[in-house]
PDB file of C-alpha atoms and ligand atoms in Angstrom:
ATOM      1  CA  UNK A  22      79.127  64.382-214.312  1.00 55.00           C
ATOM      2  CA  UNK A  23      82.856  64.867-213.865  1.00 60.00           C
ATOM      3  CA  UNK A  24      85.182  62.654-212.712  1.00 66.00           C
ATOM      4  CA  UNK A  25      85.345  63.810-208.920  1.00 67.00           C
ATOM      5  CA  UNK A  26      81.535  64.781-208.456  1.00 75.00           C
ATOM      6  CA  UNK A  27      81.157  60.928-209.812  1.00 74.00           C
ATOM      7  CA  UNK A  28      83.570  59.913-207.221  1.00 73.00           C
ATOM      8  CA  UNK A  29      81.853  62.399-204.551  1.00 75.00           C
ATOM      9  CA  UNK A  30      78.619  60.630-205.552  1.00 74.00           C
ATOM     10  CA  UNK A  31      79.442  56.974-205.830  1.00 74.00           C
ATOM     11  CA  UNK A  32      80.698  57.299-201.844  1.00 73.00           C
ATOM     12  CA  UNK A  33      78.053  59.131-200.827  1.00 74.00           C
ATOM     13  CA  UNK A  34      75.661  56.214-202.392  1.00 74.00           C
ATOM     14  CA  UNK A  35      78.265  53.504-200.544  1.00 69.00           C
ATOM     15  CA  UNK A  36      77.545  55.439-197.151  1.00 68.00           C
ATOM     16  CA  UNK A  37      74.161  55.875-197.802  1.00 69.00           C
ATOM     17  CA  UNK A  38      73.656  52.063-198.221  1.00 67.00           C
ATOM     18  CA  UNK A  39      75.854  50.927-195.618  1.00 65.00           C
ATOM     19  CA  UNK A  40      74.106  53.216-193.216  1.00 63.00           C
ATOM     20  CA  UNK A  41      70.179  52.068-194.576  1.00 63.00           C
ATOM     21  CA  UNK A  42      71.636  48.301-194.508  1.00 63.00           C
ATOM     22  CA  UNK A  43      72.575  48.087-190.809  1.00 58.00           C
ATOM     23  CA  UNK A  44      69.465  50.134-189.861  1.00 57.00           C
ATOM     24  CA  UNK A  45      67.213  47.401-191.136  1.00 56.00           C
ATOM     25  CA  UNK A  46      70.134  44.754-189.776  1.00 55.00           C
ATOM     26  CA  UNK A  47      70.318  46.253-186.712  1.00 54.00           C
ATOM     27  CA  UNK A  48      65.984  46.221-186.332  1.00 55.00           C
ATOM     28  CA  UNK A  49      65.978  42.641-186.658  1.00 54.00           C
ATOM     29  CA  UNK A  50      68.651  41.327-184.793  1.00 54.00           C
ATOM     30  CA  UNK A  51      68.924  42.564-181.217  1.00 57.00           C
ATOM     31  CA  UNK A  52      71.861  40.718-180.567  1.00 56.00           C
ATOM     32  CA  UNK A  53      73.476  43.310-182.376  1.00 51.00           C
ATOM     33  CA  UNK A  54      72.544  45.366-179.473  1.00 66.00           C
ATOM     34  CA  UNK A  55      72.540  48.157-181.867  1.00 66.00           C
ATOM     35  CA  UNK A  56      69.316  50.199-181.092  1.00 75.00           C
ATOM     36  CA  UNK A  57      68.395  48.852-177.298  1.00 78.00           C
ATOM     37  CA  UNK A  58      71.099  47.136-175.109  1.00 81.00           C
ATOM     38  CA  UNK A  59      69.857  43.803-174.068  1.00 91.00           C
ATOM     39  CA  UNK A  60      70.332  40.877-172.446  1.00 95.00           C
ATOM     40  CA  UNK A  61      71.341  37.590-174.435  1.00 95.00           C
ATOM     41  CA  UNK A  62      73.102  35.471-171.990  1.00 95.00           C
ATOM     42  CA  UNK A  63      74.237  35.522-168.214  1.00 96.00           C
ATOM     43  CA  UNK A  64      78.197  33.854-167.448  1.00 95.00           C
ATOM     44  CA  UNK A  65      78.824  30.365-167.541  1.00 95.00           C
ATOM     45  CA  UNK A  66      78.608  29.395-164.187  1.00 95.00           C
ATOM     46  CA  UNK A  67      79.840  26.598-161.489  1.00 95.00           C
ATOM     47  CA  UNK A  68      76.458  25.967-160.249  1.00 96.00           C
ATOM     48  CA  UNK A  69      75.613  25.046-164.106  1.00 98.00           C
ATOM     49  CA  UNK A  70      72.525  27.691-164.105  1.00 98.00           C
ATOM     50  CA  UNK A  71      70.545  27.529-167.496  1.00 98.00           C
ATOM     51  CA  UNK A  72      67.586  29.880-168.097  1.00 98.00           C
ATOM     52  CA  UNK A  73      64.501  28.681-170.058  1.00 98.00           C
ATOM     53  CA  UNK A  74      62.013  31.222-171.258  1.00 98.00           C
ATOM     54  CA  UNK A  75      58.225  31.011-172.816  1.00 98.00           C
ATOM     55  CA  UNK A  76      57.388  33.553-174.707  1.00 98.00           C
ATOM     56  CA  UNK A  77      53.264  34.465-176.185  1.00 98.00           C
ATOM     57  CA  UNK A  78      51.336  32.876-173.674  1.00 98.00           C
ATOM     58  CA  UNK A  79      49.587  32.680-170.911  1.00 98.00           C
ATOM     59  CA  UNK A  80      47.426  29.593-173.037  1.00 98.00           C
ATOM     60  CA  UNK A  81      44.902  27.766-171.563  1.00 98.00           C
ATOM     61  CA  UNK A  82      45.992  23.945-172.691  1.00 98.00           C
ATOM     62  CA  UNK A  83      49.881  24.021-173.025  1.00 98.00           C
ATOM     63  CA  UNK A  84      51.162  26.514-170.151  1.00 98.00           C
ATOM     64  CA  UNK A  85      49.081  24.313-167.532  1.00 98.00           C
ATOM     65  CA  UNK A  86      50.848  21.356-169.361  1.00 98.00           C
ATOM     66  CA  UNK A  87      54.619  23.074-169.458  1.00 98.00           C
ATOM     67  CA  UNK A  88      53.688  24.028-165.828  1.00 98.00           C
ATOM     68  CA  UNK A  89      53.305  20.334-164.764  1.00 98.00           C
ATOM     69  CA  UNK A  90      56.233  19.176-166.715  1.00 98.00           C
ATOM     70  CA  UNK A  91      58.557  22.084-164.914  1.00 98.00           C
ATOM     71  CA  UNK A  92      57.390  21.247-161.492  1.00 98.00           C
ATOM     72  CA  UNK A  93      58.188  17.049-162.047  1.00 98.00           C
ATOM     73  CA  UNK A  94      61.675  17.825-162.675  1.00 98.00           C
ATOM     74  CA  UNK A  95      62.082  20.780-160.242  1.00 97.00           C
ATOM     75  CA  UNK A  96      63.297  23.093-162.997  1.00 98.00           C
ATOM     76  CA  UNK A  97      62.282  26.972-162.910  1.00 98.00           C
ATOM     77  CA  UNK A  98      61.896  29.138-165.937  1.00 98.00           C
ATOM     78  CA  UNK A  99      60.554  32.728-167.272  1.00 98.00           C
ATOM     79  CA  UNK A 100      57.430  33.840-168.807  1.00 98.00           C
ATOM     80  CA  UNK A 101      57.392  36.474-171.141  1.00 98.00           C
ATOM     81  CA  UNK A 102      53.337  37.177-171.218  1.00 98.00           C
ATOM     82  CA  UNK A 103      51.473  39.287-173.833  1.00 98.00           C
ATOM     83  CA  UNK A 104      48.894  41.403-172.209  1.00 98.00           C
ATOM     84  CA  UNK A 105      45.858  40.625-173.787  1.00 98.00           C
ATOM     85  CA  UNK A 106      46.356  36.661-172.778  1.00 98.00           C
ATOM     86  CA  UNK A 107      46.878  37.325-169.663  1.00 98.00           C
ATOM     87  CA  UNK A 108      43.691  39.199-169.618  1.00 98.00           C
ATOM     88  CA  UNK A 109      42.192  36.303-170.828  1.00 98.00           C
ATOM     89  CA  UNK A 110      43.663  33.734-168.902  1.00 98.00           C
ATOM     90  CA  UNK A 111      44.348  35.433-165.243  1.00 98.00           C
ATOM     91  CA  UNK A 112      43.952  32.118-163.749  1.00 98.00           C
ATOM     92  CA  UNK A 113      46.874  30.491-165.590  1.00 98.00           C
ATOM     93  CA  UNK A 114      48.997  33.674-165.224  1.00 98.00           C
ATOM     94  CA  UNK A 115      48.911  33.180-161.644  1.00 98.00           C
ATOM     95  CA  UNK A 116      49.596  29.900-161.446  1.00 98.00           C
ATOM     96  CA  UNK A 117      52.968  30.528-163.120  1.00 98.00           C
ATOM     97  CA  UNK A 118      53.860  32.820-160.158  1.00 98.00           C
ATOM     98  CA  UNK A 119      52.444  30.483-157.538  1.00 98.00           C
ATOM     99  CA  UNK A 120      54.621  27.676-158.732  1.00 98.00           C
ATOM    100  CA  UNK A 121      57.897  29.723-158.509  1.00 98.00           C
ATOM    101  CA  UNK A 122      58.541  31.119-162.139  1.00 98.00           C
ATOM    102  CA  UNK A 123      59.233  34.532-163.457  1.00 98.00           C
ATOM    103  CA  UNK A 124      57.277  36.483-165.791  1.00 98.00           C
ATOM    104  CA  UNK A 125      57.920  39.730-167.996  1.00 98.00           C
ATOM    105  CA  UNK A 126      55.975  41.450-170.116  1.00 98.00           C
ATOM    106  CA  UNK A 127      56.008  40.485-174.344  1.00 98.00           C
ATOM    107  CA  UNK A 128      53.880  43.677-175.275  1.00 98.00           C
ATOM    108  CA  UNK A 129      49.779  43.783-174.994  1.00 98.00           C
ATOM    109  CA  UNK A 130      48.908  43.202-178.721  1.00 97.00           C
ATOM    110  CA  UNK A 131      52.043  41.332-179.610  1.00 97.00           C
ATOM    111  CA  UNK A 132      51.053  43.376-182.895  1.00 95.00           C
ATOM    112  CA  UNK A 133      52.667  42.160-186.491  1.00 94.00           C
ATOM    113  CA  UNK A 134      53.885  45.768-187.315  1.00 94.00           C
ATOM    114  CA  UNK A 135      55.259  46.170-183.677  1.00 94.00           C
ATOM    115  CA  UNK A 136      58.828  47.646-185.419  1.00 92.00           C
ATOM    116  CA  UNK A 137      56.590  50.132-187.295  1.00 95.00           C
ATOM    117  CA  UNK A 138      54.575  51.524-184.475  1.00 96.00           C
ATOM    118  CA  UNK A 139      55.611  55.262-182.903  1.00 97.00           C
ATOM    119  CA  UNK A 140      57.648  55.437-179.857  1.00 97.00           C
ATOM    120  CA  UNK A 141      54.152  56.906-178.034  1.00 97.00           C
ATOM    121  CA  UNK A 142      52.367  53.194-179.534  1.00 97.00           C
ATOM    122  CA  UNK A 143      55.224  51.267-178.251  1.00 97.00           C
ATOM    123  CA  UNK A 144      55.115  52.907-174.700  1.00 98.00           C
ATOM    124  CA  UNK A 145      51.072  52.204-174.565  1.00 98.00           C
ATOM    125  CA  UNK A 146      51.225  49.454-175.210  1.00 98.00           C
ATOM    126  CA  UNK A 147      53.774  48.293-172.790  1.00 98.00           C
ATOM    127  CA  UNK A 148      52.563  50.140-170.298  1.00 98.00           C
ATOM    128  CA  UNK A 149      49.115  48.687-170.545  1.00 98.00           C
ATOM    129  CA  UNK A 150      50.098  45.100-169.727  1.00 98.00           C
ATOM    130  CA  UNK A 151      52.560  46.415-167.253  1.00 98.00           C
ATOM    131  CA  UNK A 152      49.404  47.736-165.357  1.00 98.00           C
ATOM    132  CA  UNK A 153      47.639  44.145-165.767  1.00 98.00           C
ATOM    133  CA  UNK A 154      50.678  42.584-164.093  1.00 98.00           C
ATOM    134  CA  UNK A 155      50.570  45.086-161.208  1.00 98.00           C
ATOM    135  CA  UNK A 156      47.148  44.806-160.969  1.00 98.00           C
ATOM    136  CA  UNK A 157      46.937  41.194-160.793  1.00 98.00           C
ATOM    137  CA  UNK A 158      50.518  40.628-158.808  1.00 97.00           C
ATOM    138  CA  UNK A 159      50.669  43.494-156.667  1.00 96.00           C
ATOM    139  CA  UNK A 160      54.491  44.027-158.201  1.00 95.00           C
ATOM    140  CA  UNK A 161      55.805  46.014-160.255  1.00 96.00           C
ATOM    141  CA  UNK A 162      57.330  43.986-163.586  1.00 97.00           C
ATOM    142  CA  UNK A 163      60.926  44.524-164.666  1.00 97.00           C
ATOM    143  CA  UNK A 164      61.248  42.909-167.568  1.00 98.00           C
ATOM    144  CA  UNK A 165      60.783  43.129-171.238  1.00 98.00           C
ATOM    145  CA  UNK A 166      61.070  41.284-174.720  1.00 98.00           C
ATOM    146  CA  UNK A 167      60.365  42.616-177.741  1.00 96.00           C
ATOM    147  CA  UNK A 168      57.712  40.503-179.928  1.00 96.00           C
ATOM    148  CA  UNK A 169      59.624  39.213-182.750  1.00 93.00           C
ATOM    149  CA  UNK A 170      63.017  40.294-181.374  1.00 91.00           C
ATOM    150  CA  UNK A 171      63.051  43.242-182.847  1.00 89.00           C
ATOM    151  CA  UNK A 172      64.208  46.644-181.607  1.00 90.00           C
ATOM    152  CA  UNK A 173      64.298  49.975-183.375  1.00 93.00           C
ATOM    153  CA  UNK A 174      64.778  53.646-181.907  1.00 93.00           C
ATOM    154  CA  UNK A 175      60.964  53.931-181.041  1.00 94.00           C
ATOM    155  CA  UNK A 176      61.088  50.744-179.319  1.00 95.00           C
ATOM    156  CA  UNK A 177      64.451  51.791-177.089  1.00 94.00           C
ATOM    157  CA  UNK A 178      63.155  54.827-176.242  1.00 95.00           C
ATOM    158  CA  UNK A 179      59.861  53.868-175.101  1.00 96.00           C
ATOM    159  CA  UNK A 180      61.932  50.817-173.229  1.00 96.00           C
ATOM    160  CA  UNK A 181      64.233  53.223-171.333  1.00 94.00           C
ATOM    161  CA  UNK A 182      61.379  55.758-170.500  1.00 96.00           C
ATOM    162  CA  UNK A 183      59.698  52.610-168.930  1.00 96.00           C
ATOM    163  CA  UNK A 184      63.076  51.714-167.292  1.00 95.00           C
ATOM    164  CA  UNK A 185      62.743  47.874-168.396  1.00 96.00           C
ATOM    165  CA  UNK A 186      65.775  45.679-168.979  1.00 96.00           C
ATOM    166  CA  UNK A 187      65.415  44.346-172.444  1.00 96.00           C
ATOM    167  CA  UNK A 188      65.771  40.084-172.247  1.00 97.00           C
ATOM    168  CA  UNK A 189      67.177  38.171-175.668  1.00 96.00           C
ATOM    169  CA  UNK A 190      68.065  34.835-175.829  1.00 97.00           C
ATOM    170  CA  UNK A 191      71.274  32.709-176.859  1.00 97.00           C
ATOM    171  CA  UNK A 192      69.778  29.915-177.974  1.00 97.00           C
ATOM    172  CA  UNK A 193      66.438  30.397-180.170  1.00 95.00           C
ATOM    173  CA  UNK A 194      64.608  26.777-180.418  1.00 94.00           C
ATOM    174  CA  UNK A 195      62.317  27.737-183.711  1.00 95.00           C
ATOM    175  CA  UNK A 196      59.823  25.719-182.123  1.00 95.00           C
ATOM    176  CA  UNK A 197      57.024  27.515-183.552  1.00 95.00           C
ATOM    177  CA  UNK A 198      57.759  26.293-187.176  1.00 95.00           C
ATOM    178  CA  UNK A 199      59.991  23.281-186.081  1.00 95.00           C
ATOM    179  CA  UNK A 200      58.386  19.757-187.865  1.00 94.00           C
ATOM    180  CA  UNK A 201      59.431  17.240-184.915  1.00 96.00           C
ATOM    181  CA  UNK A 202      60.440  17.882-181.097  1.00 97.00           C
ATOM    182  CA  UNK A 203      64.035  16.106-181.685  1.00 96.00           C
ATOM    183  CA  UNK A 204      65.139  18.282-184.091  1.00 95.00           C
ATOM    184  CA  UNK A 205      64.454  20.710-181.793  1.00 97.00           C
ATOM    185  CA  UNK A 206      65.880  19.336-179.168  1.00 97.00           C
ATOM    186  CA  UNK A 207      69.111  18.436-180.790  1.00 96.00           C
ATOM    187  CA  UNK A 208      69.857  22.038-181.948  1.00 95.00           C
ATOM    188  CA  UNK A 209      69.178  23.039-177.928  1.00 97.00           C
ATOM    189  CA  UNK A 210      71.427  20.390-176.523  1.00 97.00           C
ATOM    190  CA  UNK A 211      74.303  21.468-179.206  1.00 97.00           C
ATOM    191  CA  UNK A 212      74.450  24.840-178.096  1.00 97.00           C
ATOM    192  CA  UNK A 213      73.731  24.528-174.168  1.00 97.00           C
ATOM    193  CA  UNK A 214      76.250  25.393-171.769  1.00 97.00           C
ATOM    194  CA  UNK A 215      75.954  27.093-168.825  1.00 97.00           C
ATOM    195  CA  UNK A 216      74.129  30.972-168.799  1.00 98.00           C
ATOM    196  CA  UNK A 217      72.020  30.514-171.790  1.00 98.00           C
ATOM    197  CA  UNK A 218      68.785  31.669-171.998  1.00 98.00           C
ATOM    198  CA  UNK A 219      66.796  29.265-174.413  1.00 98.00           C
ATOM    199  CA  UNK A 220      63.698  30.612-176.214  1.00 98.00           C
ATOM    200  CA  UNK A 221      60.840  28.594-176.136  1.00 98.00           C
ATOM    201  CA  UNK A 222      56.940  29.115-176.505  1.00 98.00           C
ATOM    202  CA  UNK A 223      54.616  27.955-173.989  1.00 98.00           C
ATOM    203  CA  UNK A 224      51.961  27.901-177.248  1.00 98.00           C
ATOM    204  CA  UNK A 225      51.953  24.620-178.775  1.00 98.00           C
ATOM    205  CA  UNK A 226      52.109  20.762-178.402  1.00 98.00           C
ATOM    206  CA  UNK A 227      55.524  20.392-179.736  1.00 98.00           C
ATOM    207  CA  UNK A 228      57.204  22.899-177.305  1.00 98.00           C
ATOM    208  CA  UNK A 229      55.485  20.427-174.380  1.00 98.00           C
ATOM    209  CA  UNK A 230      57.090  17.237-176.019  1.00 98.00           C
ATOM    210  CA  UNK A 231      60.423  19.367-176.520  1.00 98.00           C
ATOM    211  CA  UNK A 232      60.286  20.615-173.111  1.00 98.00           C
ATOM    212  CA  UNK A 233      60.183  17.212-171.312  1.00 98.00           C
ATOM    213  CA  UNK A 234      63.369  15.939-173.731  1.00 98.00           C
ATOM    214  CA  UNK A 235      65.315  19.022-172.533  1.00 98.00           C
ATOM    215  CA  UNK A 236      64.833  18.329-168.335  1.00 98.00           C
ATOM    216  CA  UNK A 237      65.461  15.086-169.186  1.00 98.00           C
ATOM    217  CA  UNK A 238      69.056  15.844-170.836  1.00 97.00           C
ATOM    218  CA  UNK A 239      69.326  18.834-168.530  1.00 97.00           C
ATOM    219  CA  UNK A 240      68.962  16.304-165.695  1.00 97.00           C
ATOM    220  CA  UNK A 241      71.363  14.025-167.113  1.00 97.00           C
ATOM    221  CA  UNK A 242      73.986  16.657-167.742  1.00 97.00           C
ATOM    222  CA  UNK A 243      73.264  18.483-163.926  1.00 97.00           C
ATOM    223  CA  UNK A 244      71.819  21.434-165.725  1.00 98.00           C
ATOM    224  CA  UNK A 245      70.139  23.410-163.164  1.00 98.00           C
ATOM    225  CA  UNK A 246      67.237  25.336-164.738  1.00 98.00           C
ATOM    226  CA  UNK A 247      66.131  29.009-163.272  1.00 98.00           C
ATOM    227  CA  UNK A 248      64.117  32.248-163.383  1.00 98.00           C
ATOM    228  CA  UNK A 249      66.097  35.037-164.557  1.00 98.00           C
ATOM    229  CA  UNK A 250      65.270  36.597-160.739  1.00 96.00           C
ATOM    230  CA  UNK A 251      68.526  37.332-160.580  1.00 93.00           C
ATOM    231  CA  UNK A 252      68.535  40.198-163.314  1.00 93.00           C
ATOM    232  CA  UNK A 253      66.145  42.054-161.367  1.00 89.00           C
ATOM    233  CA  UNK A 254      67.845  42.039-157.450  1.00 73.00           C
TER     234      UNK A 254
HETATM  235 ZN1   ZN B 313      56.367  36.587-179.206  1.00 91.20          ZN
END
């Protein structure tokens, strides 16, 4: 090759991998915002507002339990539901609304290749839970989270033809793989301030136990915990 075809070629390979690079970046981290605008955090705030959200369930032993836990120390919070669990747990699904928390929908199948499936997939199958919701709530649900975080062109546009606001998080807890609640907890209460939204699972044992050390230091610090309600006024 000559020397400026060489040149010609070795940018072109730059672009090319700069471009491939923050296309699979841009996938996995929505906070990048790059494919689907979302939501990651509202403004600190004087009334010291902190939003907690639960994402995978409705489950039939540790919702019930986080439910209890919320309503002892008068804190509020959001639950991002996949379809099919609610379908199997109606009962618990409506409980969370009847005690005063938010839900939104976390896809139907919650399915591992979710950032693989066609726009057409990803609109089914948010559109099939949204019709569980309205069918068991009477309302029509605003709100959305990718499973896994992850956003790619098929998921935006089948997010905007549904006309769903997209909800991230500020502070991820990594409770799902996390070995003890404190260390959980520790990484939370670093990071709070006021306007996060803290990701949490309403799935497991250890989210329960790491749930009842956060009210208590939320308490302590006059953290006042609510539904993100006011994203959908
Ligand atoms: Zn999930």
């Amino acid at each position: 090759m000559e020397g400026w075809s060489m040149f010609t070629f070795i940018v072109g390979l730059c672009i090319l991998f700069v471009g491939v690079s923050f296309t699979i970046i841009g996938s996995f981290r929505m906070k990048m915002n790059y494919f689907l605008k979302g939501i990651h955090q509202l403004p600190v705030n004087e009334n010291r507002e902190i939003y907690i959200t639960f994402d995978d369930g409705p489950h039939p032993d540790f919702t019930p339990k986080i439910l209890a836990l919320l309503e002892r120390y008068n804190a509020k919070a959001t639950f991002f539901c996949i379809g099919k669990n609610i379908e199997k747990h109606p009962d618990v699904f409506l409980e969370i609304i009847q005690q005063g928390h938010l839900i939104g929908n976390h896809s139907y199948l919650h399915s591992n290749n979710y950032g693989f499936l066609s726009t057409k997939a990803v609109e089914e199958d948010i559109v099939k839970t949204q019709q569980i919701i309205a069918r068991l709530t009477g309302c029509e649900n605003k709100l959305f989270r990718p499973p896994f975080g992850v956003t790619n062109p098929n998921i935006a546009r089948a997010v905007k033809k549904i006309n769903l606001k997209t909800i991230g998080w500020s502070i991820r807890s990594y409770d799902t793989i996390a070995k003890s609640p404190e260390m959980v907890t520790e990484k939370i209460n670093k990071k709070i301030k006021s306007g996060a939204i803290i990701l949490l699972h309403d799935t497991s044992q250890l989210t329960v136990e790491v749930l009842e050390q956060l009210l208590i230091s939320f308490e302590s610090k006059s953290f006042n915990a609510k539904t993100l309600s006011l994203l959908i006024k």
